Coordinates of C-alpha atoms in Angstrom, one line a residue:
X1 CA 88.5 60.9 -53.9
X2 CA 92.1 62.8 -53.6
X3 CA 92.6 65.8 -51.6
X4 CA 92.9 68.5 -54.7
X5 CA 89.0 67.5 -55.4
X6 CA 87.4 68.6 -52.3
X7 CA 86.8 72.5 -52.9
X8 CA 88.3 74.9 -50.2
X9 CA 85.6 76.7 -47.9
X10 CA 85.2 80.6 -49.6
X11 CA 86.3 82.6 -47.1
X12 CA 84.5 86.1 -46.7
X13 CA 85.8 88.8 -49.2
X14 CA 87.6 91.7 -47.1
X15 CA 85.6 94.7 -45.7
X16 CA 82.6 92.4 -45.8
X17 CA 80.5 91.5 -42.6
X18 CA 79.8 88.1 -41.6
X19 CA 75.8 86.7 -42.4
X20 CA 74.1 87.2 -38.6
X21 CA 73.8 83.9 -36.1
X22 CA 70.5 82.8 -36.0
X23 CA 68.4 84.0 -32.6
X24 CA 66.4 81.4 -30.7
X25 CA 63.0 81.4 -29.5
X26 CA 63.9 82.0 -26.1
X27 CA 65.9 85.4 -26.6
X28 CA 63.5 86.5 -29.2
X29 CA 61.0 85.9 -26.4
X30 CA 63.3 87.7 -23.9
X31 CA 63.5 90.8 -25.8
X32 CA 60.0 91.2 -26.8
X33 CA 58.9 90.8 -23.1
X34 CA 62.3 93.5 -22.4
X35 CA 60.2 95.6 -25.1
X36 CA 56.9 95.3 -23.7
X37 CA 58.4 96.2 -20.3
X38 CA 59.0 99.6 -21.1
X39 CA 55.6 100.8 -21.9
X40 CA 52.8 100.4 -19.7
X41 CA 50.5 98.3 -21.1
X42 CA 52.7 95.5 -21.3
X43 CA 53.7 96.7 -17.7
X44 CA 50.2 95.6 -17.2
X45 CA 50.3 92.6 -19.1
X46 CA 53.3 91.0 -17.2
X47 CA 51.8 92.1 -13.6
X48 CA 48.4 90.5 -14.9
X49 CA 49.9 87.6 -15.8
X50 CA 52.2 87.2 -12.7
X51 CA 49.3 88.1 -10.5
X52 CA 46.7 85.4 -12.1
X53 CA 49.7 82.6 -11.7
X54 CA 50.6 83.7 -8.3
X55 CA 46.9 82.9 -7.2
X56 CA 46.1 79.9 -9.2
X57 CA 50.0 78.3 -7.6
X58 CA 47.9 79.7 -3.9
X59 CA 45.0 77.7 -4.9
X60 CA 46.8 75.0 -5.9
X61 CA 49.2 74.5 -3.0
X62 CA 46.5 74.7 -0.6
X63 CA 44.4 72.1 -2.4
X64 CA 47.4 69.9 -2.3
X65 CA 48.7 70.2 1.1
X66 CA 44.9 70.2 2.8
X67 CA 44.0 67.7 0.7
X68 CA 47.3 65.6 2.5
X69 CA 46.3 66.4 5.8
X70 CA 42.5 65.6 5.1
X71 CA 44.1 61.7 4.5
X72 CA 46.1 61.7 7.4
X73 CA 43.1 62.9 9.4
X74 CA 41.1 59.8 7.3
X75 CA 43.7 57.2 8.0
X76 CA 43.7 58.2 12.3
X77 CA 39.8 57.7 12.0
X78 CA 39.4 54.7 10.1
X79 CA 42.6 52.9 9.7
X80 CA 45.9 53.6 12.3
X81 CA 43.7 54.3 14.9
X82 CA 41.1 51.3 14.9
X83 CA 43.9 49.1 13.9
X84 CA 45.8 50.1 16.9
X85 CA 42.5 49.1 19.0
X86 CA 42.7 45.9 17.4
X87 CA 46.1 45.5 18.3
X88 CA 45.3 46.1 22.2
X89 CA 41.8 43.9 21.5
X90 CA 43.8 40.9 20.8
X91 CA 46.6 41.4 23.7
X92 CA 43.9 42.0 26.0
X93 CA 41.9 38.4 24.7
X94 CA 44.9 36.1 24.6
X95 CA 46.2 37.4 28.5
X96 CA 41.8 36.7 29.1
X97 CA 42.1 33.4 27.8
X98 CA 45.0 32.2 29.9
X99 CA 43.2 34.0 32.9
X100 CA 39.9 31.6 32.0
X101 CA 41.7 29.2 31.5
X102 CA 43.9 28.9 34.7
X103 CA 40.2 29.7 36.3
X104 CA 38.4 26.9 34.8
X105 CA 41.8 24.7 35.9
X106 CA 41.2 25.3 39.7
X107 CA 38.0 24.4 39.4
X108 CA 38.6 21.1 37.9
X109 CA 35.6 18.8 37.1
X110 CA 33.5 22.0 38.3
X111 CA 34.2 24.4 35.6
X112 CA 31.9 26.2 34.9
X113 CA 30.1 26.9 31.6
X114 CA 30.6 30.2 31.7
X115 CA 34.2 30.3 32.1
X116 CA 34.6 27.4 29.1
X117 CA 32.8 29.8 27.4
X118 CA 34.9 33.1 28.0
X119 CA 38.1 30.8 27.1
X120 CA 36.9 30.0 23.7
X121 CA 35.2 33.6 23.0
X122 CA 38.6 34.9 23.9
X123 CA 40.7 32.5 21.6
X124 CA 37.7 33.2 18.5
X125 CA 38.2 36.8 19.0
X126 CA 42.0 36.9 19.0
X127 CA 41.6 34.2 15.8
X128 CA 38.8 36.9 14.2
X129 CA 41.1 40.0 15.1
X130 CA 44.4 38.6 13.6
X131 CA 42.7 37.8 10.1
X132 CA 41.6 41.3 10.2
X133 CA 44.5 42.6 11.1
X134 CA 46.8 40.9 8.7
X135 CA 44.4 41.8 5.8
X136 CA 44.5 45.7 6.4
X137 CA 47.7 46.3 8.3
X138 CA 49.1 47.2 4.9
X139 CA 53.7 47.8 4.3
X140 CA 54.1 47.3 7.6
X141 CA 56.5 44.5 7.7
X142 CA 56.8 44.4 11.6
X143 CA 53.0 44.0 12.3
X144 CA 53.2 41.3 9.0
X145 CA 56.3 39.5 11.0
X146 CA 54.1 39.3 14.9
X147 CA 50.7 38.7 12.9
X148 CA 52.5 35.2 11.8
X149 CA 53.8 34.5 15.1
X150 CA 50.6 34.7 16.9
X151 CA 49.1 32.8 13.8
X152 CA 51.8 29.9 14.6
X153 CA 51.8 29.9 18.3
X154 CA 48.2 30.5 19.0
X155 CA 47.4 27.0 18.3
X156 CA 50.2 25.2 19.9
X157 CA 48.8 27.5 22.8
X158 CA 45.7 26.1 22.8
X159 CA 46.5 22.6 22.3
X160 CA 48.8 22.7 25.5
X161 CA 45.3 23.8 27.5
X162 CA 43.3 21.1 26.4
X163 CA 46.1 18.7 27.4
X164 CA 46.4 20.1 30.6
X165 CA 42.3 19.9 30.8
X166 CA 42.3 16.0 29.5
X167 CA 45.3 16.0 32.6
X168 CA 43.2 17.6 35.2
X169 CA 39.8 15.6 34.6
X170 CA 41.5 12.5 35.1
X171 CA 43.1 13.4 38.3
X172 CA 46.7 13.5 37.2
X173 CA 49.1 16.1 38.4
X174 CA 50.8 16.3 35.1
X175 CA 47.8 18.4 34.2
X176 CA 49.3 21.3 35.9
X177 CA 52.6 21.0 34.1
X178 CA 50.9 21.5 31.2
X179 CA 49.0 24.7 32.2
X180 CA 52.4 25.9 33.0
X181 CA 54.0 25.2 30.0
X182 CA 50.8 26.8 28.1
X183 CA 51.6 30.1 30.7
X184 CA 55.2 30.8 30.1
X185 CA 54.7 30.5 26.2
X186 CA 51.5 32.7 26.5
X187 CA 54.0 35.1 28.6
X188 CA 57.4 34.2 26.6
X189 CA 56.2 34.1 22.9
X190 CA 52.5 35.2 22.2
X191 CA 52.0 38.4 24.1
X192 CA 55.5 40.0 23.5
X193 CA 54.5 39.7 20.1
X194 CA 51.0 41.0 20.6
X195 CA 52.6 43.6 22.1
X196 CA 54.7 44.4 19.6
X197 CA 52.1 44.6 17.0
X198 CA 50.5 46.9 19.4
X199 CA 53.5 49.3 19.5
X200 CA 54.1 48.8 15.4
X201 CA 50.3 49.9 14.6
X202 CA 50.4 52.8 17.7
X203 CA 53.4 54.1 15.5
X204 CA 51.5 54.3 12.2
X205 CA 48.7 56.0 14.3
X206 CA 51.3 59.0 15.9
X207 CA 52.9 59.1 12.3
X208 CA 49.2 59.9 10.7
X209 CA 48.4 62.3 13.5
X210 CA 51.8 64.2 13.0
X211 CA 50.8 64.4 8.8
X212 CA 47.5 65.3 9.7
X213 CA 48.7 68.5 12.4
X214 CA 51.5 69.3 10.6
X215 CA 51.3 73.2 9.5
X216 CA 50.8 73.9 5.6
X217 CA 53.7 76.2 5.3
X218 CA 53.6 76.4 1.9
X219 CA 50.4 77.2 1.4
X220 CA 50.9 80.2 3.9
X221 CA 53.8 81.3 2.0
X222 CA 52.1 81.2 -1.5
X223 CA 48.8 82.6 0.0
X224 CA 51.0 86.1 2.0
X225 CA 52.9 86.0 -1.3
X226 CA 50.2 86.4 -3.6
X227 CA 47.8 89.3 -1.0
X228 CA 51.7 91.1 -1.2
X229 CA 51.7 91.2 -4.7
X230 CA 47.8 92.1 -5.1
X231 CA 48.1 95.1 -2.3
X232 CA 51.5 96.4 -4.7
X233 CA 49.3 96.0 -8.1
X234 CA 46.5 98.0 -6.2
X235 CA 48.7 100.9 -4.7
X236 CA 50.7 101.0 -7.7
X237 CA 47.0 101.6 -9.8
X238 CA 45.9 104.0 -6.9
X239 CA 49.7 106.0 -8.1
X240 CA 49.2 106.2 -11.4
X241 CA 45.2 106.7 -11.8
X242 CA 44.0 108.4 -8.6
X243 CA 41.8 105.8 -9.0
X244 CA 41.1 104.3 -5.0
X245 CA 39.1 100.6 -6.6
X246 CA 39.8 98.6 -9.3
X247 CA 36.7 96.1 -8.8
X248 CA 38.8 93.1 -10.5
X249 CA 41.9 93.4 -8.1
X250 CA 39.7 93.8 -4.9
X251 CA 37.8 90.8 -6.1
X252 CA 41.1 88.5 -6.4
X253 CA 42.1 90.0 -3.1
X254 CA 39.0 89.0 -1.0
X255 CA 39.0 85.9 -2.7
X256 CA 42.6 85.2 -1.7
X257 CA 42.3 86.6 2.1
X258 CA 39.2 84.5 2.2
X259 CA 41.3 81.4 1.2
X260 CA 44.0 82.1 3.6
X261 CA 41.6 83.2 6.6
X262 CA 39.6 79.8 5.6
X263 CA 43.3 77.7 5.6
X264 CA 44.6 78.8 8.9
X265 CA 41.2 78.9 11.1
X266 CA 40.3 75.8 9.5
X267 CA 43.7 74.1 10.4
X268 CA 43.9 75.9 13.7
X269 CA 40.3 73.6 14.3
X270 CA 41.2 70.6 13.2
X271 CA 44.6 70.7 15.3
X272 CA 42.4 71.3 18.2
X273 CA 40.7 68.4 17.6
X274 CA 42.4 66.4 16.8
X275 CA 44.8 67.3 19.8
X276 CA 42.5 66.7 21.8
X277 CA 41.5 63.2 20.9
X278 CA 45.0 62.5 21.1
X279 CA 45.8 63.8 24.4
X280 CA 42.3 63.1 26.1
X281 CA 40.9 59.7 24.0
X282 CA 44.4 58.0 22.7
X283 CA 46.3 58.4 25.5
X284 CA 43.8 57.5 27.8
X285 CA 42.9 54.1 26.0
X286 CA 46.3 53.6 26.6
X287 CA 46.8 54.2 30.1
X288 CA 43.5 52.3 30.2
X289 CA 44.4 49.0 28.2
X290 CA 47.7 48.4 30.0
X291 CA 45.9 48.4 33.6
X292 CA 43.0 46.1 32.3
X293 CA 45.7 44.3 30.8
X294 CA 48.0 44.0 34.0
X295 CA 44.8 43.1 36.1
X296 CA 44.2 39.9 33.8
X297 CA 47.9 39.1 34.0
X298 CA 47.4 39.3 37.9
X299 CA 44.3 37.0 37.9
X300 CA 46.5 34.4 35.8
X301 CA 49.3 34.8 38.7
X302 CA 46.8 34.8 41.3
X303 CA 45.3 31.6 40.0
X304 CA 48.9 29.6 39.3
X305 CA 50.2 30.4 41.9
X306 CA 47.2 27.9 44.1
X307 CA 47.7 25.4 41.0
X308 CA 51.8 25.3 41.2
X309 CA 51.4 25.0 45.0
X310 CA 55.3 26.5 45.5
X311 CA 56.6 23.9 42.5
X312 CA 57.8 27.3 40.5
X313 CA 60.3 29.5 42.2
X314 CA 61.2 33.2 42.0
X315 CA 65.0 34.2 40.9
X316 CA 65.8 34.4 44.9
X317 CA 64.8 30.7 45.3
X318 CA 62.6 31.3 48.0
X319 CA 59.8 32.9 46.8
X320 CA 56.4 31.3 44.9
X321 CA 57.5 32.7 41.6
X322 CA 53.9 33.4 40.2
X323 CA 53.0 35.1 43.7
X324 CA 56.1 37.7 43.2
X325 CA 54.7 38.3 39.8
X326 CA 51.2 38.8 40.9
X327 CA 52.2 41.7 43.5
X328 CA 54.3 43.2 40.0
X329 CA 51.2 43.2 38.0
X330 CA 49.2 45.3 40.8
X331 CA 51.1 47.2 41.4
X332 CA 51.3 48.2 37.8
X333 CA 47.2 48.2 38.0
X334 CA 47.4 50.4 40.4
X335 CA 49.8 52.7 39.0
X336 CA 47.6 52.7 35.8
X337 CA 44.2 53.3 37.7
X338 CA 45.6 56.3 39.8
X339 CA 47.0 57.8 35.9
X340 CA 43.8 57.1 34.1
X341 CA 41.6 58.9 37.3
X342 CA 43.9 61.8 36.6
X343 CA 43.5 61.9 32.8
X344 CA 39.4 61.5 33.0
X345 CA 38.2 64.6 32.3
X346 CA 34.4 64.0 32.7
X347 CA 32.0 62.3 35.2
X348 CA 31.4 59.4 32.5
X349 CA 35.2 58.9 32.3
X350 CA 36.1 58.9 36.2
X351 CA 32.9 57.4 37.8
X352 CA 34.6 53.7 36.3
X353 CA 37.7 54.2 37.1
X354 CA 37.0 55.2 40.9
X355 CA 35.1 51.8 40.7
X356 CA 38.1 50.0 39.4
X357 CA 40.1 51.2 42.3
X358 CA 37.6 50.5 44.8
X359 CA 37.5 47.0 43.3
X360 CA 41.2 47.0 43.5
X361 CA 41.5 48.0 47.1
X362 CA 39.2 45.0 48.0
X363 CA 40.8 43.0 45.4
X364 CA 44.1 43.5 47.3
X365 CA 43.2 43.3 50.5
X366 CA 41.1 39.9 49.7
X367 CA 44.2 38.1 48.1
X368 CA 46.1 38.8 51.4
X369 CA 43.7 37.0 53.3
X370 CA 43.8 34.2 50.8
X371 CA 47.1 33.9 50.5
X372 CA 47.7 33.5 54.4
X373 CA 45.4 30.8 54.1
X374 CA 47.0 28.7 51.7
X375 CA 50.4 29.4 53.7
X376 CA 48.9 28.1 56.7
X377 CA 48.2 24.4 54.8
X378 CA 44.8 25.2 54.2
X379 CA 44.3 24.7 50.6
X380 CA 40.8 23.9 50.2
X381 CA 39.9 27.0 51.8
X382 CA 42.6 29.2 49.8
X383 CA 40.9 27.6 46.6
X384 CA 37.4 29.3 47.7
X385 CA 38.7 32.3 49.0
X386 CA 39.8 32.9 45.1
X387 CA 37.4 31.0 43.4
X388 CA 34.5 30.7 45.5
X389 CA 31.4 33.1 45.4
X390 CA 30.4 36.9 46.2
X391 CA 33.5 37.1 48.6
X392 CA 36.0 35.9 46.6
X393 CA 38.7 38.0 44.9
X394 CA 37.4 36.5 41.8
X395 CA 34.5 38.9 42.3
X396 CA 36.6 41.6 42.9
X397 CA 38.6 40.9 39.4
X398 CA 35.5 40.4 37.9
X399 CA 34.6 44.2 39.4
X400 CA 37.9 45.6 38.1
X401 CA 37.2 44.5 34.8
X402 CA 34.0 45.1 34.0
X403 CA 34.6 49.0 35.2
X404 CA 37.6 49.1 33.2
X405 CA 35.5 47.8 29.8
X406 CA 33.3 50.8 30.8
X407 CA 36.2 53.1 30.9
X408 CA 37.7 51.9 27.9
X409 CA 34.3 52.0 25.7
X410 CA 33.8 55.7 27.0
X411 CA 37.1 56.5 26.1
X412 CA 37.2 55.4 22.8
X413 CA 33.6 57.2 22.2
X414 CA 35.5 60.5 23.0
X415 CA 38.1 59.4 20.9
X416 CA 35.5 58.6 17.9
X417 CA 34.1 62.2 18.5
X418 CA 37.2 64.5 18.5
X419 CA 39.2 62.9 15.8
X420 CA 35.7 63.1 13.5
X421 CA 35.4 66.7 14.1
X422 CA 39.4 67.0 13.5
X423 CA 38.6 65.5 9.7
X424 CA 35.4 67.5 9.5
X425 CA 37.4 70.4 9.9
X426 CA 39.2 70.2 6.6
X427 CA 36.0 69.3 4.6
X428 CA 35.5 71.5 1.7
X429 CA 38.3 73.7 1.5
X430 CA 40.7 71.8 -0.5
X431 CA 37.9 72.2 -3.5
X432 CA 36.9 75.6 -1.8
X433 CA 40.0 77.2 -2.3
X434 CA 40.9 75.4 -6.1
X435 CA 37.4 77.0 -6.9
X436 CA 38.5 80.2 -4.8
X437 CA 42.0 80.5 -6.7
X438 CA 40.4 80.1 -9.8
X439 CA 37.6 83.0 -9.6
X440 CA 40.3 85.4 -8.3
X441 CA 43.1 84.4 -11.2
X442 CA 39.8 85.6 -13.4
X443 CA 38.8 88.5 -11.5
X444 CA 42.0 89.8 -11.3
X445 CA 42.9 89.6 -15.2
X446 CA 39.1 91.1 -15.6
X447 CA 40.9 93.7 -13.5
X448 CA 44.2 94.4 -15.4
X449 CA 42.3 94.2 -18.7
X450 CA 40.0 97.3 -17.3
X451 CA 43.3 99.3 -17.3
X452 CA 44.4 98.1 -20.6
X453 CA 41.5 99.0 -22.2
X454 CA 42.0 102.6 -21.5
X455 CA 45.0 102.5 -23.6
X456 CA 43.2 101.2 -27.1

């Protein structure tokens, strides 16, 4: 092909206009609704039409965001929450299995049964509570990361007591080593990490309750939005007619109000609620755990300290090192009883919790005395002074505990019975107000097309 055969573009012949560039939709569109605009029943078309979407986007918001805050509510119920009792279930059995088991170690050849028994209920129910937890405790890589630890060092744990058993039976002092050995990896290792997983699922349970509280504020906006625009569309109607009802509009408006009125008591309830198990249930199973778990920890000290006989010293070098740590512990179980007498708020809550700090007075005052004895060289008769019978502070633990499972069973009940009512709170009115939205979108169409109808 040369140049000379490619034909030269015809250019327009003066005085002539140029052909006109082709519109698109959307400007063809623009200027038909520009059109429309200036006579009044396509006034009432657009304001129809803006007025249906504005209601169905209400609808819709609210269904979304109460339908996010009904899930959060779910998850504090039946997930964060239970697994955060879980969590404090199996710190609470592994620091009751090293109490047993220091307990069944001073008694030697005389163990009891019963105390064999609470040992291995103790290490089952950690085992039981760990599977559990590790099968629903979901993304959360830090609970994944302590629920392997405890699965690793639980049974090194466990064999280091029977060792120290096999030890003891036979008479040999190395037994006691190896209950020592067993104690500082129980304190070292597997409780830092239970308590760890404790914190990491107590996170997931404050995150849910913050989604769950949190306001809807969009659902607000859309809902004031959309009973602005209905109140204009009526006034303007009431302008231009004389006319003081149109039936479709005040439809679509009580619809919406009833929407918004339902959003923001409904809300306002289930805050309440669920406030309230948080402040008065959550925090109190809290308070509650740590002091039932500092009173085992002080049982294990009390009991180490008679089977160490002085071999472990404190960081001054003087001291009996579990005896300094005992006298820590209570008075963290006191500190914890006085706070969860304070946070009862009901007969059924307080009554156990006076208990436990009766039972911790005499716990206290019991030690003393047995602790002067074994100072003074009598062993035998420190040994019965803790171990012994009705008198012995192992009776007054045994008090302290058994009110503080009281207090923690109450507790969670109240718990159980605000956070329901929090998530029962929400029930219905993410479908109530999709169902709402639509009937008003309709009435207030049925409302415009009233007007247009006058016009044909």
């Amino acid at each position: 092909m040369t140049y000379a055969s490619i034909a030269p573009t015809a250019a327009p012949e003066p005085g002539t206009e140029p052909p006109p560039r082709r519109r698109t939709a959307w400007s063809e569109g623009v200027d038909r609704l520009r059109a429309a605009a200036t006579t009044e029943p396509g006034r009432l078309r657009i304001i129809g039409a803006v007025l249906a979407a504005l209601v169905v986007l209400f609808g819709a918001v609210t269904a979304w965001q109460i339908a996010d805050r009904s899930a959060a509510a779910e998850d504090v119920v039946s997930r964060s929450q239970p697994l955060s009792a879980d969590a404090a279930s199996i710190y609470r059995s592994l620091a009751d299995a090293d109490t047993a088991s220091s307990s069944g170690f001073l008694a030697g050849s005389g163990e009891s049964r019963a105390v064999r028994e609470r040992y291995e209920r103790d290490i089952a129910n950690a085992s039981r509570l760990l599977v559990k937890a590790a099968a629903n405790t979901g993304g959360s890589a830090e609970s994944a990361r302590q629920i392997a630890l405890l699965n690793e060092q639980l049974p090194r744990y466990t064999g280091l007591i029977e060792q120290a058993r096999a030890n003891n039976r036979q008479g040999l002092p190395l037994g006691g080593a190896y209950l020592r050995y067993a104690n500082e990896r129980m304190s070292t290792q597997l409780l830092p990490a239970a308590q760890r997983l404790y914190e990491a699922e107590t996170g997931r349970l404050h995150t849910d309750y913050a989604r769950a509280a949190s306001w809807p504020l969009a659902a607000l906006a859309a809902g004031l939005a959309a009973l602005a625009l209905l109140g204009w569309a009526q006034y303007r109607n009431f302008r231009r007619t004389n006319r003081v009802f149109n039936h479709g509009l005040l439809a679509a408006t009580a619809a919406s109000l009833v929407v918004l009125l339902w959003l923001g008591v409904g809300h306002m309830v289930a805050r309440a609620h669920l406030h309230e198990s948080r402040a008065r249930g959550q925090e109190s199973l809290k308070v509650l755990n740590d002091a039932r778990i500092a009173s085992l920890q002080a049982r294990a000290n009390e009991n180490l300290t008679l089977v160490s006989r002085g071999a472990v010293l404190a960081a001054d070098k003087k001291s009996d090192k579990y005896d300094v740590d005992f006298a820590s512990d209570m008075t963290a179980l006191q500190d914890g009883l006085e706070r969860a007498g304070r946070l009862a708020d009901d007969p059924a809550g307080a009554e156990p919790v006076a208990r436990a700090l009766a039972g911790f007075r005499e716990w206290r005052a019991r030690h003393s005395a047995a602790r002067a004895t074994d100072v003074s060289g009598d062993y035998e008769g420190a040994l019965t002074q803790v171990i012994g019978g009705g008198n012995s502070t192992g009776a007054s633990f045994d008090k302290v505990d058994a009110s503080l499972q009281e207090a923690v069973a109450h507790e969670q009940r109240e718990f159980t019975t605000a956070a329901g009512n929090g998530l029962g709170a929400f029930g219905g009115l993410a479908q109530g107000a999709a169902v709402l939205a639509v009937l008003g979108a309709v009435a207030a169409l049925l409302g415009i097309g009233r007007r247009l109808s006058e016009y044909r």
